Amino acid sequence: DQRMTRVFEFIPRLAAAGVLLLAAWITASLIRMLIRKALETTGLDRKLREKAGQAETERMPVTQAIAEAAYWLVFLFFLPTILEALDLEGLMQPIQGMLAEIMAFLPNIVTAAIVLIVGWFLARILQRIVKSVLVAMGADRLADRVGLGPALGRQGLSGVLSMIAYVLVLVPVLIAALNALDLEAITRPASNMLDMVLTAIPAIFAAVILLALAYAVGTFLANLISRVLEGSGFDSLAARFGW
């Protein structure tokens, strides 16, 4: 019977595909475990949780997400071999084309990730340097003296200026990372938007300085006029006339 013959001919292929699937599962599980252990030793979840200001009870399993992505990526690379063992050429060609596109685009992703990580690291270093220098120079005390302390909040003048320095470094880094992806449909609008933000930052910075100076001058004049009127007995005069 031809049907039985085809079934018996397909059994070795099915067994080979099963062996490859088992190998893919073992390899993917091993890689997932290694990646998770390596990332857990770096304390990535804890650091991201601290940066986001989340409590320790909240879970942000970034390491697990990366490990799971690597797990399924291994299965994706094993898939053409499994399909070949099953002699399913109709499915092999589109999957091989997809894998070829992924492999061709992978260097762009790696380059963008490296640019983003290095740029973020440099921006954080610059932020801490600017904050330390401004604190040492007494910028926060000066801001409190001229009456800017309540407006600046807990960060103080040093925190605000260091954050501005951080943004000034990070925005060009984001533009460079997007350009490294080389996806015109996505990177061009995003790069144009970030360019507009970067161009507007000096004007925003100047406006903030003018507002801060206006607030400081207004507070100083208000305190000065209040003291002059208080010293001249204006309050008692107003009380005498029933004001």
C-alpha positions as MATLAB code, in Angstrom:
seq = 'DQRMTRVFEFIPRLAAAGVLLLAAWITASLIRMLIRKALETTGLDRKLREKAGQAETERMPVTQAIAEAAYWLVFLFFLPTILEALDLEGLMQPIQGMLAEIMAFLPNIVTAAIVLIVGWFLARILQRIVKSVLVAMGADRLADRVGLGPALGRQGLSGVLSMIAYVLVLVPVLIAALNALDLEAITRPASNMLDMVLTAIPAIFAAVILLALAYAVGTFLANLISRVLEGSGFDSLAARFGW';
ca = [
       0.000    0.000    0.000;
       1.424    3.375   -1.039;
       0.043    5.171    2.016;
       1.760    2.806    4.420;
       4.960    3.092    2.386;
       4.861    6.886    2.695;
       4.227    6.630    6.423;
       7.219    4.328    6.902;
       9.366    6.588    4.713;
       8.354    9.605    6.813;
       9.145    7.981   10.174;
      12.973    8.459    9.877;
      12.435   12.088    8.924;
      10.115   12.557   11.871;
      12.662   10.918   14.168;
      15.442   13.159   12.823;
      13.244   16.226   13.323;
      12.490   15.065   16.870;
      16.207   14.683   17.616;
      16.891   18.164   16.201;
      14.003   19.598   18.211;
      15.391   17.996   21.359;
      18.844   19.404   20.568;
      17.305   22.827   20.010;
      15.479   22.642   23.344;
      18.621   21.569   25.229;
      20.732   24.268   23.568;
      18.089   26.972   24.072;
      17.565   26.015   27.720;
      21.310   26.043   28.382;
      21.770   29.427   26.717;
      18.777   30.859   28.597;
      20.192   29.655   31.907;
      23.685   31.004   31.183;
      22.376   34.412   30.085;
      20.084   34.693   33.094;
      22.881   33.750   35.520;
      25.320   36.156   33.843;
      22.855   39.044   33.944;
      21.788   38.303   37.518;
      25.405   38.608   38.651;
      25.496   42.149   37.254;
      22.450   43.160   39.313;
      20.755   44.573   36.212;
      17.200   44.240   37.561;
      18.112   45.972   40.822;
      19.885   48.828   39.040;
      17.005   49.386   36.635;
      14.576   49.246   39.544;
      16.559   51.917   41.371;
      16.756   54.119   38.264;
      13.006   53.823   37.768;
      12.349   54.567   41.426;
      10.414   51.351   41.981;
      10.110   49.512   45.245;
      11.993   46.305   45.866;
       8.718   44.365   45.938;
       7.923   45.348   42.354;
       9.304   43.006   39.736;
      11.095   44.170   36.639;
      12.479   40.906   35.200;
      14.588   42.430   32.448;
      17.108   39.620   32.755;
      14.335   37.065   32.313;
      13.012   38.880   29.231;
      16.471   38.910   27.613;
      17.018   35.244   28.468;
      13.616   34.278   27.039;
      14.336   36.201   23.830;
      17.612   34.298   23.427;
      15.769   31.023   24.150;
      13.288   31.474   21.305;
      15.973   32.851   18.989;
      17.818   29.534   19.263;
      14.647   27.700   18.212;
      14.339   30.087   15.275;
      17.835   29.227   14.066;
      17.157   25.494   14.437;
      13.885   25.740   12.525;
      15.308   25.561    8.951;
      17.251   22.398    9.826;
      14.130   20.815   11.350;
      12.059   21.685    8.283;
      14.791   20.297    6.033;
      14.730   17.043    7.965;
      10.962   16.894    7.407;
      11.483   17.727    3.697;
       9.195   20.755    3.886;
      10.896   22.925    1.283;
       7.855   25.151    0.824;
       8.246   26.441    4.390;
      12.045   26.464    4.367;
      12.561   29.223    1.807;
      10.589   32.025    3.520;
      12.053   31.128    6.913;
      15.593   31.070    5.510;
      14.945   34.453    3.911;
      13.686   35.819    7.227;
      16.734   34.483    9.067;
      19.023   36.000    6.433;
      17.380   39.393    6.970;
      17.702   39.039   10.741;
      21.394   38.157   10.474;
      21.978   41.061    8.088;
      20.246   43.489   10.474;
      21.855   42.117   13.640;
      25.077   44.221   13.319;
      22.935   47.373   13.174;
      21.162   46.404   16.391;
      24.460   45.616   18.123;
      25.990   48.914   16.966;
      22.949   50.904   18.121;
      22.983   49.141   21.492;
      26.704   49.832   21.986;
      26.271   53.508   21.049;
      23.306   53.840   23.411;
      25.009   52.109   26.351;
      28.307   54.015   25.990;
      26.501   57.330   25.467;
      24.230   56.764   28.467;
      27.254   55.870   30.601;
      29.096   59.041   29.534;
      25.986   61.156   30.127;
      25.635   59.770   33.649;
      29.301   60.436   34.400;
      28.989   64.011   33.127;
      25.833   64.522   35.190;
      27.593   63.429   38.370;
      30.656   65.555   37.621;
      28.556   68.677   36.976;
      26.495   68.089   40.121;
      29.597   67.543   42.285;
      31.318   70.663   40.925;
      28.230   72.831   41.414;
      27.665   71.544   44.954;
      31.320   72.228   45.781;
      30.999   75.760   44.364;
      27.956   76.418   46.554;
      25.408   76.719   43.735;
      22.588   75.340   45.901;
      23.346   77.783   48.734;
      23.427   80.639   46.232;
      20.057   79.580   44.823;
      18.574   79.465   48.335;
      20.040   82.867   49.111;
      18.410   84.540   46.109;
      15.095   82.775   46.760;
      15.201   80.061   44.070;
      15.283   77.149   46.521;
      11.500   76.572   46.762;
      11.117   76.738   42.966;
      13.931   74.239   42.311;
      12.709   71.703   44.872;
      14.815   68.973   46.447;
      17.191   68.681   43.483;
      18.422   72.216   43.899;
      20.238   74.248   41.286;
      23.034   71.677   41.001;
      20.532   68.891   40.276;
      18.666   70.888   37.634;
      21.834   72.006   35.807;
      23.353   68.507   35.963;
      20.138   67.065   34.488;
      20.336   69.606   31.653;
      23.920   68.489   30.967;
      22.722   64.862   30.981;
      20.013   65.612   28.410;
      22.405   67.610   26.217;
      24.649   64.551   25.939;
      21.916   61.916   25.724;
      19.905   63.496   22.880;
      22.775   63.298   20.316;
      23.452   59.753   21.529;
      19.835   58.787   20.797;
      20.135   60.309   17.325;
      23.338   58.358   16.656;
      21.747   55.110   17.925;
      18.718   55.576   15.675;
      20.931   56.335   12.685;
      22.891   53.143   13.380;
      19.685   51.111   12.946;
      19.449   52.392    9.340;
      15.649   52.120    9.225;
      14.613   55.136    7.189;
      10.892   54.843    7.925;
      11.545   54.948   11.686;
      14.862   56.662   12.182;
      14.294   59.677    9.929;
      11.151   61.027   11.729;
      12.626   60.182   15.130;
      15.971   61.775   14.257;
      14.217   64.878   12.931;
      12.202   65.139   16.134;
      15.314   64.751   18.299;
      17.136   67.309   16.141;
      14.301   69.751   16.791;
      14.557   69.062   20.529;
      18.319   69.526   20.450;
      17.932   72.782   18.516;
      15.321   74.048   20.972;
      17.350   73.211   24.086;
      19.457   76.446   24.047;
      16.299   78.550   23.737;
      14.640   76.572   26.539;
      17.757   76.928   28.670;
      17.841   80.704   28.054;
      14.133   80.979   28.910;
      14.683   79.040   32.144;
      17.567   81.340   33.092;
      15.454   84.438   32.370;
      12.571   83.063   34.425;
      14.917   82.210   37.271;
      16.452   85.694   37.188;
      13.005   87.295   37.045;
      11.881   85.175   39.994;
      15.021   86.035   41.969;
      14.761   89.761   41.209;
      11.040   89.771   42.009;
      11.605   87.977   45.319;
      14.455   90.340   46.221;
      12.393   93.450   45.416;
       9.386   92.097   47.304;
      11.493   91.452   50.408;
      13.209   94.837   50.075;
       9.936   96.776   49.737;
       8.437   94.790   52.617;
      11.365   95.640   54.873;
      11.350   99.324   53.861;
       7.619   99.662   54.519;
       7.906   97.751   57.768;
      10.786   99.964   58.904;
       8.907  103.133   58.024;
       5.954  102.135   60.196;
       3.591  101.566   57.303;
       1.838   98.719   59.125;
       1.026  100.874   62.152;
      -0.116  103.682   59.879;
      -2.416  101.345   58.003;
      -3.804  100.012   61.283;
      -4.431  103.569   62.476;
      -6.516  104.353   59.394;
      -8.294  101.014   59.670;
      -6.785   99.516   56.509;
];
